[in-house]
PDB file of C-alpha atoms and ligand atoms in Angstrom:
ATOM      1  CA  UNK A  13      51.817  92.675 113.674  1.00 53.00           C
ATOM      2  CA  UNK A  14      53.012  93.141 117.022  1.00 58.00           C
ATOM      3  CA  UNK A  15      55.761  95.634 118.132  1.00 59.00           C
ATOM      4  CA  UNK A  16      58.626  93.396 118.585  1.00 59.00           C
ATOM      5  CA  UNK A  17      57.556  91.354 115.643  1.00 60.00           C
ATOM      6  CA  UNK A  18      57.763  94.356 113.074  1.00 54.00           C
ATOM      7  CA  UNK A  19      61.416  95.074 114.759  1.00 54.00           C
ATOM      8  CA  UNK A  20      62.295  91.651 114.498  1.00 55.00           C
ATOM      9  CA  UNK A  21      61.284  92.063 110.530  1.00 54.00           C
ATOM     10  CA  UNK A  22      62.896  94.695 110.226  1.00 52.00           C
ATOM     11  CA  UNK A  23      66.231  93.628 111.448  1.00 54.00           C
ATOM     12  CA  UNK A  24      66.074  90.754 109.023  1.00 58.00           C
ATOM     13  CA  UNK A  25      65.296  92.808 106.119  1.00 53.00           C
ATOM     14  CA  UNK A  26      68.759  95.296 107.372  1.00 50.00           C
ATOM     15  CA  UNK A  27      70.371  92.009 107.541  1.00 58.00           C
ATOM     16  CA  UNK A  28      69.413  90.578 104.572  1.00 50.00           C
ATOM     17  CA  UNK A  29      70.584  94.449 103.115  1.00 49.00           C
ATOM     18  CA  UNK A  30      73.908  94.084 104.706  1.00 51.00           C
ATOM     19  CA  UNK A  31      74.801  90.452 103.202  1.00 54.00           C
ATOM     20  CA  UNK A  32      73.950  92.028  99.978  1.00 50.00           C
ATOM     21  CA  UNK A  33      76.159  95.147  99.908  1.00 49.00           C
ATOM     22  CA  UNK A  34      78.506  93.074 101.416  1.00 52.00           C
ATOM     23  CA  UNK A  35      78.058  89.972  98.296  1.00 48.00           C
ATOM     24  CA  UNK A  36      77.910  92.962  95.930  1.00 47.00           C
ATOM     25  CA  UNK A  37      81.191  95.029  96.843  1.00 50.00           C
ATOM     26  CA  UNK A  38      83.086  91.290  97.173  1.00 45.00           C
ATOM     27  CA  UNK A  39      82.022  89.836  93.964  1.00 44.00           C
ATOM     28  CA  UNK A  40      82.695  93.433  92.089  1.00 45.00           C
ATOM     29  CA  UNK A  41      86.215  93.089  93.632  1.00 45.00           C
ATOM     30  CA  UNK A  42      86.668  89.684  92.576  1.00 43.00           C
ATOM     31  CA  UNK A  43      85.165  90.680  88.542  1.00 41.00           C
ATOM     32  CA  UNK A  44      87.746  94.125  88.838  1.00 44.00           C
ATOM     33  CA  UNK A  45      90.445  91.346  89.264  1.00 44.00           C
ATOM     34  CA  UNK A  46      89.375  89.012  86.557  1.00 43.00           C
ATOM     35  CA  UNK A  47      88.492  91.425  84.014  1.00 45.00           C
ATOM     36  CA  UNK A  48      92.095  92.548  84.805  1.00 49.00           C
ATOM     37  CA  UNK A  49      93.364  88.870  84.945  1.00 54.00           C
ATOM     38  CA  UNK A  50      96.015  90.492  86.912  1.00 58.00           C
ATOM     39  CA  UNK A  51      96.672  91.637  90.211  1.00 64.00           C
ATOM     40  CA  UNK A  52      97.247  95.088  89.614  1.00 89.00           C
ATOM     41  CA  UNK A  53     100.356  96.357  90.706  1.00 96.00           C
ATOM     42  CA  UNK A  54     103.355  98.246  89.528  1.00 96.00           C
ATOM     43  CA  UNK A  55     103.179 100.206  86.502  1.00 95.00           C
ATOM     44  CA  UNK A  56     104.827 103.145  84.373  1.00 96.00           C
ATOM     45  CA  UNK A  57     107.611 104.810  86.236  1.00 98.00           C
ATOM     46  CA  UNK A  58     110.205 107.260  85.742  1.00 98.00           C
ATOM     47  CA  UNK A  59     113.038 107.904  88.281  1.00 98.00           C
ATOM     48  CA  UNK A  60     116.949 108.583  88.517  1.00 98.00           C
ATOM     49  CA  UNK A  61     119.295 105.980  89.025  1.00 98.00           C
ATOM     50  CA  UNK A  62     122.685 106.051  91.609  1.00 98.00           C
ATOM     51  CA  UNK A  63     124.560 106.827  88.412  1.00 98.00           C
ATOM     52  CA  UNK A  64     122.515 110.087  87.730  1.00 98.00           C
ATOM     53  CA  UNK A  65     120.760 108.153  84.739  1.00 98.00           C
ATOM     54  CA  UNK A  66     116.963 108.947  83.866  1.00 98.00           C
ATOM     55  CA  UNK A  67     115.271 105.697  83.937  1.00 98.00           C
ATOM     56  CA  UNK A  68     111.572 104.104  83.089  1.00 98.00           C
ATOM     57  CA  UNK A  69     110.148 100.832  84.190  1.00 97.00           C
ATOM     58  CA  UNK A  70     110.678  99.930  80.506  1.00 97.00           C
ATOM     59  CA  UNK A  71     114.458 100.205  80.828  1.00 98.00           C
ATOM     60  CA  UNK A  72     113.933  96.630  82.836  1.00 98.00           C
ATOM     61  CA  UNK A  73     112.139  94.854  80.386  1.00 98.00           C
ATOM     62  CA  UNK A  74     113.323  91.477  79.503  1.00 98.00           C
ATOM     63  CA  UNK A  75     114.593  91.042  83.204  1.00 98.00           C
ATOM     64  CA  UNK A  76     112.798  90.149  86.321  1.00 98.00           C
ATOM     65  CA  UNK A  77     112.838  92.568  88.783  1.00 98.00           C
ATOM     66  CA  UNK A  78     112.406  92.400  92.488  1.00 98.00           C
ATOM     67  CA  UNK A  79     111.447  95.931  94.393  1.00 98.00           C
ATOM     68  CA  UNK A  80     112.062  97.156  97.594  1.00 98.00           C
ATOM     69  CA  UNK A  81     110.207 100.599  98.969  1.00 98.00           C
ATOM     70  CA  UNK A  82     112.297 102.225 101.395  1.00 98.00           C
ATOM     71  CA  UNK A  83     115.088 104.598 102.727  1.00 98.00           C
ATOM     72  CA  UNK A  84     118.466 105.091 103.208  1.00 98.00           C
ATOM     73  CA  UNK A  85     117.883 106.557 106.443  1.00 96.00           C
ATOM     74  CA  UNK A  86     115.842 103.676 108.020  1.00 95.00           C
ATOM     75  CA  UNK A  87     117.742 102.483 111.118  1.00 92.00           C
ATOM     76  CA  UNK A  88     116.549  98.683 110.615  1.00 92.00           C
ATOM     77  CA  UNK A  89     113.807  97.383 108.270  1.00 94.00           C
ATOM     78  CA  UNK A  90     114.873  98.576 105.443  1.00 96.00           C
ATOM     79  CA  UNK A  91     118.501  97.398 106.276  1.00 96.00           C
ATOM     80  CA  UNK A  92     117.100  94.370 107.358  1.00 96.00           C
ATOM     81  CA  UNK A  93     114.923  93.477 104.012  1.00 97.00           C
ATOM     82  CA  UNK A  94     117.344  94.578 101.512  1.00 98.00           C
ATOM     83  CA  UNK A  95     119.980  91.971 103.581  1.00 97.00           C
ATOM     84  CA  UNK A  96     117.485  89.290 103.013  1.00 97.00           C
ATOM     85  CA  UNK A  97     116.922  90.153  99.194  1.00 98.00           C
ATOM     86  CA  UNK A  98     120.819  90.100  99.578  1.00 98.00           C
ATOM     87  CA  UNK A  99     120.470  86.723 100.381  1.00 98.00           C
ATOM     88  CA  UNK A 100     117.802  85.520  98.261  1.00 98.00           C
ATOM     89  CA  UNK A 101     119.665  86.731  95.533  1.00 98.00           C
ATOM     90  CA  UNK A 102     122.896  85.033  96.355  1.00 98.00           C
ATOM     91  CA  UNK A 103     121.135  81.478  97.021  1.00 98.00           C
ATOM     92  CA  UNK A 104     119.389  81.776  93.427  1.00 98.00           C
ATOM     93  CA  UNK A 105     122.911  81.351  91.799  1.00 96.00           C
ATOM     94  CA  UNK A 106     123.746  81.830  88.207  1.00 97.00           C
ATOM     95  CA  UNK A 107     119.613  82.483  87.592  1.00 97.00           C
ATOM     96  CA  UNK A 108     120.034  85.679  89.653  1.00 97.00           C
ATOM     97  CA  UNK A 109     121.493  86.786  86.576  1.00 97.00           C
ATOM     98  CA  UNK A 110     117.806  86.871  85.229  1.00 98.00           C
ATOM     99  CA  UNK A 111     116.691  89.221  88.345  1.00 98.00           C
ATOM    100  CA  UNK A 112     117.558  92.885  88.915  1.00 98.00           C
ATOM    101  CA  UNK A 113     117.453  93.572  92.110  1.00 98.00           C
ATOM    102  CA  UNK A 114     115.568  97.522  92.752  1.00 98.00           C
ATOM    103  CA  UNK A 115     115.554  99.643  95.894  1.00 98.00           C
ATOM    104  CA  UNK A 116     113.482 102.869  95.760  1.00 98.00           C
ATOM    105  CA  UNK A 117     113.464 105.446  97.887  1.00 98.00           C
ATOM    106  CA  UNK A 118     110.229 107.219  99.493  1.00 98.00           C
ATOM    107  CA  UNK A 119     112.858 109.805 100.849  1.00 98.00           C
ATOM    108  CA  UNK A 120     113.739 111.701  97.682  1.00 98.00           C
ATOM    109  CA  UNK A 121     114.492 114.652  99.902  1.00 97.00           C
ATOM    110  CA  UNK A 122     116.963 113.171 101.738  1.00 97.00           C
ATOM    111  CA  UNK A 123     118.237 110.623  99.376  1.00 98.00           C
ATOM    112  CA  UNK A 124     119.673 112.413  96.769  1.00 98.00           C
ATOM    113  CA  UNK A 125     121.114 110.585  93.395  1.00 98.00           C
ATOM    114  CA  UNK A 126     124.810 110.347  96.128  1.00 98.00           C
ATOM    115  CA  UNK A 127     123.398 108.952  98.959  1.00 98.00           C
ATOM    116  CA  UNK A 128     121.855 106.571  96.729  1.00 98.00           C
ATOM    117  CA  UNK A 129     124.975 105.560  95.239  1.00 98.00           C
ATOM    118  CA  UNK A 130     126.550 105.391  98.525  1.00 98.00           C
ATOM    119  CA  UNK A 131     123.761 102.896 100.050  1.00 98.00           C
ATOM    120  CA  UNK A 132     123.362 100.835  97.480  1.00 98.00           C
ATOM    121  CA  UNK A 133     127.210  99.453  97.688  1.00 97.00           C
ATOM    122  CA  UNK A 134     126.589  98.028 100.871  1.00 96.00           C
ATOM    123  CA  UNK A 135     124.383  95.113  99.601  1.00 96.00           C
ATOM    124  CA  UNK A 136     124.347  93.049  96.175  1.00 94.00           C
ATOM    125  CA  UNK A 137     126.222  93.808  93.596  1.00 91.00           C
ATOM    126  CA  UNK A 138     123.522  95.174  90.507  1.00 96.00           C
ATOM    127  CA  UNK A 139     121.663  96.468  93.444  1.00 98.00           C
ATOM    128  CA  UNK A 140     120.139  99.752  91.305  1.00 98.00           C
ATOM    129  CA  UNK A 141     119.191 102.191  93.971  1.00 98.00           C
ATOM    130  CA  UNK A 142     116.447 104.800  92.190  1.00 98.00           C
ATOM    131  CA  UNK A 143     115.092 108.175  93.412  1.00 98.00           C
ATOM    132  CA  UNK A 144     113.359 111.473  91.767  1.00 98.00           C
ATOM    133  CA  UNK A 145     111.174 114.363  92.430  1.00 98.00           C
ATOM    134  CA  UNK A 146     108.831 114.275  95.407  1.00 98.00           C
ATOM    135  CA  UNK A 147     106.151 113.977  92.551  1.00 98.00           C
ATOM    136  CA  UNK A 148     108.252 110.900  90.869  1.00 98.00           C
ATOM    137  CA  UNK A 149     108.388 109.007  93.867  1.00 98.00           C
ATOM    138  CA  UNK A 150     104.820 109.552  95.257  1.00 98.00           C
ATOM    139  CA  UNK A 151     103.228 108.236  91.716  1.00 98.00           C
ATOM    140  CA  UNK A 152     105.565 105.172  91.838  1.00 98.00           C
ATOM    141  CA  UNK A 153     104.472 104.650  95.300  1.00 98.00           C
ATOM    142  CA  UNK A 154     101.380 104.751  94.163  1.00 97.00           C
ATOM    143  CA  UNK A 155     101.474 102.467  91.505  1.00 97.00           C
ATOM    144  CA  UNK A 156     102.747  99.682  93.695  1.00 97.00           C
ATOM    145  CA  UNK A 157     100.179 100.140  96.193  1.00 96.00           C
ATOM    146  CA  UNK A 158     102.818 101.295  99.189  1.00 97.00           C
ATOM    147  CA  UNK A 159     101.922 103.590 101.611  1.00 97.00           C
ATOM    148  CA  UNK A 160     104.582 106.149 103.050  1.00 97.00           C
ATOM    149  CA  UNK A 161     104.681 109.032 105.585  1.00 97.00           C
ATOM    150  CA  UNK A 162     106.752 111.617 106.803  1.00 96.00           C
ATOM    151  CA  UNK A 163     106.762 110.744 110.658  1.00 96.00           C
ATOM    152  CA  UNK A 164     108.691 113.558 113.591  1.00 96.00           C
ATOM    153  CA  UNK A 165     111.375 112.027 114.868  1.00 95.00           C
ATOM    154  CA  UNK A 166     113.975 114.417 116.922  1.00 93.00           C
ATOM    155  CA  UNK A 167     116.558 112.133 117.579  1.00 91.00           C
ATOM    156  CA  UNK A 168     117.118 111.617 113.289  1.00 92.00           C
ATOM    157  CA  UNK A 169     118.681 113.149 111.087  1.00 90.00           C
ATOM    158  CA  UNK A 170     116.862 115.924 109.312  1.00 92.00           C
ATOM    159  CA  UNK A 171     114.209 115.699 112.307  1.00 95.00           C
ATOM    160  CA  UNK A 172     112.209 113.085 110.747  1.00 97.00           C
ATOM    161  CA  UNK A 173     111.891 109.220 109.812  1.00 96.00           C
ATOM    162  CA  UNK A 174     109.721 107.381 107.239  1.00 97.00           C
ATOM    163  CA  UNK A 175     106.716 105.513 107.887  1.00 96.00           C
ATOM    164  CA  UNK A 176     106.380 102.876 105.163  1.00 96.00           C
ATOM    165  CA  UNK A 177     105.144  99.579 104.098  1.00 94.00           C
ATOM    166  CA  UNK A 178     107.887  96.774 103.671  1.00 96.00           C
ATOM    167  CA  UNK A 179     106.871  94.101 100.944  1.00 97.00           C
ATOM    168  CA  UNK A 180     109.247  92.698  98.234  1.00 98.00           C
ATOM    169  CA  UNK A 181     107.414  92.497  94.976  1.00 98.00           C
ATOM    170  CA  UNK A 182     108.640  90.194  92.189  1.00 98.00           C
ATOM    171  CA  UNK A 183     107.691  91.843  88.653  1.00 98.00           C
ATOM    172  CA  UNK A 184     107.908  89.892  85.167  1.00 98.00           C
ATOM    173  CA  UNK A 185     110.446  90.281  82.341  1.00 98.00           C
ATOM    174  CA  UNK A 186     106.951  91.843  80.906  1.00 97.00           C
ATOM    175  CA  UNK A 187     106.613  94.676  83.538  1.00 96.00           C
ATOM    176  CA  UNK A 188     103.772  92.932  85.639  1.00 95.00           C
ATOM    177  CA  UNK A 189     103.271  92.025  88.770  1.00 96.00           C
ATOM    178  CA  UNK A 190     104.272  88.247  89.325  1.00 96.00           C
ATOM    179  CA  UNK A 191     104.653  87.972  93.480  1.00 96.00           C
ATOM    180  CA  UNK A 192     105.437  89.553  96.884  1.00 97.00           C
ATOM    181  CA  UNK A 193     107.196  88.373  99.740  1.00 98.00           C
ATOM    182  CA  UNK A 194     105.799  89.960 102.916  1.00 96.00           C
ATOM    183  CA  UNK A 195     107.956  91.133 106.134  1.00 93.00           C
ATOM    184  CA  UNK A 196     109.100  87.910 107.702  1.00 93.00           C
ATOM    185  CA  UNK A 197     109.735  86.433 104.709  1.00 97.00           C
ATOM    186  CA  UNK A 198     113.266  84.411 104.776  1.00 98.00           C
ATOM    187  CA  UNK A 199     115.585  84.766 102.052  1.00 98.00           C
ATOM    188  CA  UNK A 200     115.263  80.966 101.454  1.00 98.00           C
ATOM    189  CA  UNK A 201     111.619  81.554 101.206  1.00 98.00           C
ATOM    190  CA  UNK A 202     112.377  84.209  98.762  1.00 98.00           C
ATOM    191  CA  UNK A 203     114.421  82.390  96.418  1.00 98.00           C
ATOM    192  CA  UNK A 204     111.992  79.660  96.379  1.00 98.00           C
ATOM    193  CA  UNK A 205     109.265  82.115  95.507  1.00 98.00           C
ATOM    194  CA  UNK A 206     111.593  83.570  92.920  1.00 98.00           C
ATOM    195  CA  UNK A 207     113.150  80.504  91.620  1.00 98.00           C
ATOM    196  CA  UNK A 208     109.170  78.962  90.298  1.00 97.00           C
ATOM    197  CA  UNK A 209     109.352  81.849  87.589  1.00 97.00           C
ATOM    198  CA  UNK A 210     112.723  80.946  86.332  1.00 95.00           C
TER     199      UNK A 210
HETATM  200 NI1   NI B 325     112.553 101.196 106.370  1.00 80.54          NI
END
């Protein structure tokens, strides 16, 4: 075997490794799915209300709910996405009755149970605005796969802003995880998307 032969053997057989790491760690995501037969996101919770009231994810049994990640301090995304739920909500009619309509912080430090209360006014009406410990907020985070970070910002208030992911996730009257409506999403779009599970 020549030189540039055993290279060119060699390369196949890294190849031929690659494809199969690659065929192994798709296909074992694909099986974690099925054996799951869910996508899985969302989960236990336990948080405060605008009201002050302790509640769990099981409080919202029974009802869909659609959940938005953000903050109260967010200068336009989260203003933005919580208009088009807003929106969504009002096109879906007497069904939105079915829907309850979440914002969570991942600013428990500066939205407190008041500032909450406060924010929440300014959209829907229902709109339940939840926050909790630093601890409650990160494992609820968690659970519904979205990222956050504490980001300097000098010119806001507190000296800082919130880096965060900004999906709308539609959860059964069963707790799970039934759709999400990524950013550019229009509220027609999301009524539509919410109006199939009705
Ligand atoms: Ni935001």
């Amino acid at each position: 075997m020549t030189k540039t032969r055993l290279i060119t053997v060699l390369l196949a057989v890294l190849a031929l490794l690659l494809a199969g790491v690659w065929y192994l760690s798709e296909n074992r995501n694909t099986q974690d799915a099925g054996a799951q037969g869910e996508v899985l996101i969302g989960g236990p919770f336990r948080l405060v209300d605008e009201s002050g009231k302790t509640v769990t994810d099981e409080d919202f049994r029974g009802k869909f709910m659609l959940v938005y990640f953000g903050y109260t301090y967010c200068p336009d995304v989260c203003p933005t996405e919580l208009q088009n739920m807003t929106a969504a909500m009002a096109d879906l009619g007497s069904k939105a009755s079915q829907v309850v309509p979440v914002f969570i912080t991942v600013d428990p430090e500066r939205d407190t149970v008041q500032v909450m209360s406060d924010y929440v006014k300014h959209f829907m009406p229902g709109l339940v605005g939840l926050t909790g410990t630093p601890e409650q907020v990160a494992s609820v985070a968690k659970t519904y796969r979205v990222f956050f970070q504490k980001v300097t910002d000098e010119g806001a208030t507190g000296g800082y802003s919130m880096d965060h992911s900004s999906i709308v996730y539609l959860m059964g009257p069963d707790g799970r995880f039934v759709e999400h409506f990524g950013p550019g999403t229009t509220p027609q779009q999301m009524a539509e998307g919410i109006r199939k599970y009705l």
